[in-house]
GROMACS .gro file of C-alpha atoms in nm:
model
  246
    1MET     CA    1   0.638   0.063   2.185
    2GLU     CA    2   0.831   0.391   2.194
    3ASN     CA    3   0.737   0.685   1.991
    4LYS     CA    4   1.038   0.682   1.783
    5ASN     CA    5   0.919   0.362   1.605
    6ILE     CA    6   0.591   0.531   1.483
    7VAL     CA    7   0.625   0.593   1.104
    8ILE     CA    8   0.277   0.706   1.030
    9SER     CA    9   0.019   0.848   1.285
   10THR     CA   10  -0.321   0.975   1.196
   11LYS     CA   11  -0.530   1.173   1.441
   12ASP     CA   12  -0.909   1.236   1.378
   13LEU     CA   13  -0.863   1.186   1.010
   14LYS     CA   14  -1.185   1.273   0.827
   15LYS     CA   15  -1.272   1.292   0.450
   16ASP     CA   16  -1.596   1.417   0.298
   17PHE     CA   17  -1.703   1.392  -0.066
   18GLU     CA   18  -1.941   1.683  -0.092
   19ASN     CA   19  -2.232   1.570   0.144
   20LEU     CA   20  -2.091   1.209   0.196
   21GLN     CA   21  -1.864   1.149   0.498
   22VAL     CA   22  -1.631   0.869   0.396
   23LEU     CA   23  -1.405   0.874   0.696
   24CYS     CA   24  -1.538   0.974   1.021
   25GLY     CA   25  -1.232   1.020   1.236
   26ILE     CA   26  -0.942   0.765   1.204
   27ASP     CA   27  -0.687   0.734   1.471
   28VAL     CA   28  -0.414   0.482   1.408
   29ASP     CA   29  -0.027   0.453   1.470
   30ILE     CA   30   0.176   0.250   1.222
   31TYR     CA   31   0.518   0.128   1.352
   32LYS     CA   32   0.835   0.054   1.166
   33GLY     CA   33   0.822  -0.290   1.028
   34ASP     CA   34   0.453  -0.324   1.093
   35VAL     CA   35   0.230  -0.513   0.836
   36VAL     CA   36  -0.114  -0.369   0.878
   37CYS     CA   37  -0.394  -0.519   0.671
   38VAL     CA   38  -0.699  -0.288   0.634
   39ILE     CA   39  -1.027  -0.495   0.554
   40GLY     CA   40  -1.390  -0.414   0.532
   41ALA     CA   41  -1.690  -0.408   0.287
   42SER     CA   42  -1.689  -0.222  -0.025
   43GLY     CA   43  -1.751   0.151   0.027
   44SER     CA   44  -1.642   0.129   0.390
   45GLY     CA   45  -1.363   0.384   0.337
   46LYS     CA   46  -1.068   0.151   0.312
   47SER     CA   47  -0.913   0.281  -0.007
   48THR     CA   48  -0.993   0.650   0.084
   49PHE     CA   49  -0.793   0.598   0.404
   50LEU     CA   50  -0.497   0.461   0.221
   51ARG     CA   51  -0.506   0.722  -0.045
   52CYS     CA   52  -0.518   1.001   0.241
   53LEU     CA   53  -0.185   0.862   0.387
   54ASN     CA   54   0.020   1.004   0.083
   55LEU     CA   55  -0.240   1.282   0.018
   56LEU     CA   56  -0.370   1.139  -0.328
   57GLU     CA   57  -0.694   1.240  -0.137
   58LYS     CA   58  -0.674   1.541   0.063
   59PRO     CA   59  -0.834   1.484   0.403
   60THR     CA   60  -1.126   1.729   0.516
   61SER     CA   61  -0.976   1.752   0.856
   62GLY     CA   62  -0.738   1.584   1.094
   63SER     CA   63  -0.358   1.526   1.086
   64ILE     CA   64  -0.127   1.262   0.926
   65LEU     CA   65   0.219   1.259   1.076
   66PHE     CA   66   0.474   1.079   0.861
   67ASP     CA   67   0.842   1.076   1.014
   68GLY     CA   68   0.705   1.320   1.256
   69GLU     CA   69   0.592   1.587   1.004
   70ASP     CA   70   0.225   1.664   0.945
   71LEU     CA   71   0.158   1.617   0.571
   72THR     CA   72  -0.164   1.813   0.594
   73GLN     CA   73   0.020   2.133   0.656
   74ALA     CA   74   0.070   2.370   0.358
   75LYS     CA   75   0.451   2.419   0.372
   76VAL     CA   76   0.524   2.043   0.347
   77ASP     CA   77   0.728   1.917   0.057
   78LEU     CA   78   0.479   1.632  -0.057
   79ASN     CA   79   0.674   1.517  -0.345
   80LEU     CA   80   0.961   1.437  -0.104
   81HIS     CA   81   0.740   1.251   0.126
   82ARG     CA   82   0.581   1.066  -0.151
   83GLN     CA   83   0.912   0.928  -0.259
   84LYS     CA   84   0.940   0.769   0.080
   85MET     CA   85   0.594   0.604   0.041
   86GLY     CA   86   0.569   0.354  -0.231
   87MET     CA   87   0.217   0.294  -0.366
   88VAL     CA   88   0.085  -0.004  -0.559
   89PHE     CA   89  -0.270   0.038  -0.709
   90GLN     CA   90  -0.531  -0.217  -0.835
   91GLN     CA   91  -0.448  -0.112  -1.196
   92PHE     CA   92  -0.074  -0.127  -1.271
   93ASN     CA   93  -0.028   0.219  -1.421
   94LEU     CA   94   0.278   0.131  -1.616
   95PHE     CA   95   0.373   0.349  -1.936
   96PRO     CA   96   0.278   0.123  -2.230
   97HIS     CA   97   0.532   0.298  -2.469
   98LEU     CA   98   0.830   0.227  -2.234
   99THR     CA   99   1.000  -0.108  -2.171
  100ILE     CA  100   0.975  -0.258  -1.818
  101LEU     CA  101   1.333  -0.135  -1.751
  102GLN     CA  102   1.258   0.212  -1.875
  103ASN     CA  103   0.931   0.207  -1.649
  104LEU     CA  104   1.152   0.122  -1.347
  105THR     CA  105   1.422   0.371  -1.401
  106LEU     CA  106   1.228   0.670  -1.496
  107ALA     CA  107   1.136   0.819  -1.151
  108PRO     CA  108   1.479   0.716  -0.976
  109MET     CA  109   1.652   0.911  -1.264
  110MET     CA  110   1.412   1.209  -1.278
  111LEU     CA  111   1.313   1.267  -0.907
  112LYS     CA  112   1.630   1.132  -0.733
  113LYS     CA  113   1.891   1.223  -1.004
  114ILE     CA  114   2.045   0.865  -0.990
  115PRO     CA  115   2.264   0.780  -1.287
  116ARG     CA  116   2.112   0.568  -1.551
  117ALA     CA  117   2.366   0.288  -1.496
  118GLN     CA  118   2.307   0.283  -1.124
  119ALA     CA  119   1.916   0.292  -1.172
  120GLU     CA  120   1.925   0.005  -1.424
  121GLU     CA  121   2.153  -0.214  -1.197
  122LYS     CA  122   1.910  -0.156  -0.904
  123ALA     CA  123   1.620  -0.228  -1.119
  124MET     CA  124   1.761  -0.545  -1.256
  125ALA     CA  125   1.855  -0.682  -0.915
  126LEU     CA  126   1.479  -0.623  -0.806
  127LEU     CA  127   1.346  -0.757  -1.119
  128ALA     CA  128   1.556  -1.075  -1.052
  129ARG     CA  129   1.407  -1.090  -0.697
  130VAL     CA  130   1.051  -1.132  -0.849
  131GLY     CA  131   1.164  -1.364  -1.131
  132LEU     CA  132   1.117  -1.117  -1.412
  133ASP     CA  133   1.488  -1.010  -1.495
  134ASP     CA  134   1.428  -1.180  -1.852
  135ARG     CA  135   1.140  -0.935  -1.927
  136ALA     CA  136   1.344  -0.614  -1.887
  137ALA     CA  137   1.327  -0.530  -2.258
  138SER     CA  138   0.958  -0.629  -2.289
  139TYR     CA  139   0.674  -0.389  -2.295
  140PRO     CA  140   0.374  -0.400  -2.050
  141ASN     CA  141   0.137  -0.542  -2.308
  142GLN     CA  142   0.362  -0.849  -2.345
  143LEU     CA  143   0.318  -0.938  -1.978
  144SER     CA  144   0.033  -1.103  -1.779
  145GLY     CA  145  -0.148  -0.925  -1.518
  146GLY     CA  146   0.034  -1.086  -1.250
  147GLN     CA  147   0.373  -0.997  -1.407
  148LYS     CA  148   0.255  -0.634  -1.446
  149GLN     CA  149   0.153  -0.613  -1.084
  150ARG     CA  150   0.501  -0.753  -0.984
  151VAL     CA  151   0.662  -0.497  -1.206
  152ALA     CA  152   0.451  -0.226  -1.038
  153ILE     CA  153   0.577  -0.337  -0.686
  154VAL     CA  154   0.940  -0.329  -0.807
  155ARG     CA  155   0.878   0.013  -0.960
  156ALA     CA  156   0.788   0.142  -0.606
  157LEU     CA  157   1.076  -0.034  -0.453
  158CYS     CA  158   1.323   0.126  -0.689
  159MET     CA  159   1.264   0.455  -0.497
  160GLU     CA  160   1.371   0.290  -0.180
  161PRO     CA  161   1.058   0.375   0.017
  162GLU     CA  162   1.033   0.363   0.391
  163VAL     CA  163   0.661   0.261   0.377
  164MET     CA  164   0.470   0.054   0.105
  165LEU     CA  165   0.096   0.114   0.058
  166PHE     CA  166  -0.096  -0.142  -0.131
  167ASP     CA  167  -0.455  -0.070  -0.253
  168GLU     CA  168  -0.622  -0.406  -0.335
  169PRO     CA  169  -0.334  -0.514  -0.544
  170THR     CA  170  -0.476  -0.843  -0.645
  171SER     CA  171  -0.831  -0.750  -0.703
  172ALA     CA  172  -0.774  -0.689  -1.084
  173LEU     CA  173  -0.612  -1.014  -1.152
  174ASP     CA  174  -0.719  -1.345  -1.252
  175PRO     CA  175  -0.725  -1.599  -0.961
  176GLU     CA  176  -0.446  -1.802  -1.073
  177MET     CA  177  -0.209  -1.497  -1.086
  178VAL     CA  178  -0.303  -1.368  -0.730
  179GLY     CA  179  -0.050  -1.609  -0.555
  180GLU     CA  180   0.254  -1.480  -0.744
  181VAL     CA  181   0.184  -1.120  -0.635
  182LEU     CA  182   0.110  -1.223  -0.267
  183ASP     CA  183   0.430  -1.418  -0.255
  184VAL     CA  184   0.620  -1.099  -0.350
  185MET     CA  185   0.443  -0.916  -0.069
  186LYS     CA  186   0.510  -1.186   0.178
  187GLU     CA  187   0.892  -1.167   0.109
  188LEU     CA  188   0.874  -0.787   0.162
  189ALA     CA  189   0.710  -0.833   0.490
  190GLU     CA  190   0.972  -1.095   0.590
  191ASP     CA  191   1.241  -0.841   0.504
  192GLY     CA  192   1.088  -0.595   0.748
  193MET     CA  193   0.934  -0.346   0.500
  194THR     CA  194   0.656  -0.133   0.679
  195MET     CA  195   0.333  -0.212   0.483
  196VAL     CA  196  -0.023  -0.080   0.487
  197VAL     CA  197  -0.254  -0.326   0.266
  198VAL     CA  198  -0.609  -0.281   0.168
  199THR     CA  199  -0.704  -0.645   0.071
  200HIS     CA  200  -0.978  -0.887   0.030
  201GLU     CA  201  -0.734  -1.166   0.066
  202MET     CA  202  -0.821  -1.304   0.407
  203GLY     CA  203  -0.568  -1.588   0.398
  204PHE     CA  204  -0.293  -1.323   0.321
  205ALA     CA  205  -0.417  -1.105   0.607
  206ARG     CA  206  -0.425  -1.389   0.847
  207GLU     CA  207  -0.083  -1.517   0.759
  208VAL     CA  208   0.119  -1.205   0.705
  209ALA     CA  209  -0.029  -0.915   0.904
  210ASP     CA  210   0.086  -0.802   1.245
  211ARG     CA  211  -0.240  -0.613   1.284
  212ILE     CA  212  -0.573  -0.618   1.119
  213LEU     CA  213  -0.783  -0.288   1.092
  214PHE     CA  214  -1.154  -0.345   1.024
  215ILE     CA  215  -1.296  -0.026   0.878
  216ASP     CA  216  -1.685  -0.003   0.874
  217GLN     CA  217  -1.879   0.325   0.782
  218GLY     CA  218  -1.556   0.533   0.808
  219ILE     CA  219  -1.440   0.432   1.140
  220ILE     CA  220  -1.195   0.161   1.265
  221LEU     CA  221  -1.460  -0.065   1.429
  222GLU     CA  222  -1.220  -0.326   1.541
  223GLU     CA  223  -0.849  -0.388   1.537
  224GLY     CA  224  -0.614  -0.663   1.664
  225SER     CA  225  -0.380  -0.927   1.590
  226PRO     CA  226  -0.489  -1.189   1.315
  227GLU     CA  227  -0.535  -1.441   1.589
  228GLU     CA  228  -0.768  -1.215   1.785
  229PHE     CA  229  -0.948  -1.071   1.481
  230PHE     CA  230  -1.018  -1.397   1.312
  231GLY     CA  231  -1.057  -1.630   1.602
  232ASN     CA  232  -1.230  -1.415   1.850
  233PRO     CA  233  -1.386  -1.101   1.681
  234LYS     CA  234  -1.575  -0.886   1.938
  235MET     CA  235  -1.823  -0.670   1.758
  236PRO     CA  236  -2.132  -0.812   1.605
  237ARG     CA  237  -2.067  -0.638   1.265
  238THR     CA  238  -1.719  -0.794   1.252
  239LYS     CA  239  -1.870  -1.140   1.306
  240ASP     CA  240  -2.133  -1.072   1.035
  241PHE     CA  241  -1.860  -0.948   0.784
  242LEU     CA  242  -1.623  -1.251   0.861
  243SER     CA  243  -1.922  -1.496   0.819
  244LYS     CA  244  -1.963  -1.379   0.467
  245VAL     CA  245  -1.598  -1.374   0.347
  246LEU     CA  246  -1.447  -1.678   0.530
   0.00000   0.00000   0.00000
């Protein structure tokens, strides 16, 4: 692939928490339209890696190039870059005192100075896409977990990001609600959204990912297509992990 298609590139990315080295040098290129699923055991550094990509965690060393600009440099306008990187967390982080529509239009109006009518029109169209346009006037506590997570995805999409980062978006959900969230993510992937997804959902990773990154003890131990990774894992540690989760 040519360089112009690289959206995010990390070089020797390291992160320490006091004496604990969580990321031990991550090198990866993420291309436009890529769906990259990041998997590994709890505590392996997956979520830390994801949170470093938009500097919610500040790396100890290394570089993160996003659209060709190194986000770790002091002069970078981080808020501008974060607008281009949507983030969906395990917890939905919706404002409980605002309606769903108000939750969705707040950031576009404040940060991008989009007029209210335009922001609301965009939000309603996206809500309709995830089957929740009838809940625009509801408050978060009136929605199920799966509905809240779909709203959280829409909230990120309202900023028209170039990349979507998902940090175990289904792990806080009841099992019967997982599918409705994964379905929205599959549609995004089909539409060509660049996505980095930390997930325990192996079926989703196998079906939707272009590439799997297996992080173990702070390094990318193995990466490859879903066919290679699930069908013919190379490292003993990968085989051991997959034997426990599949």
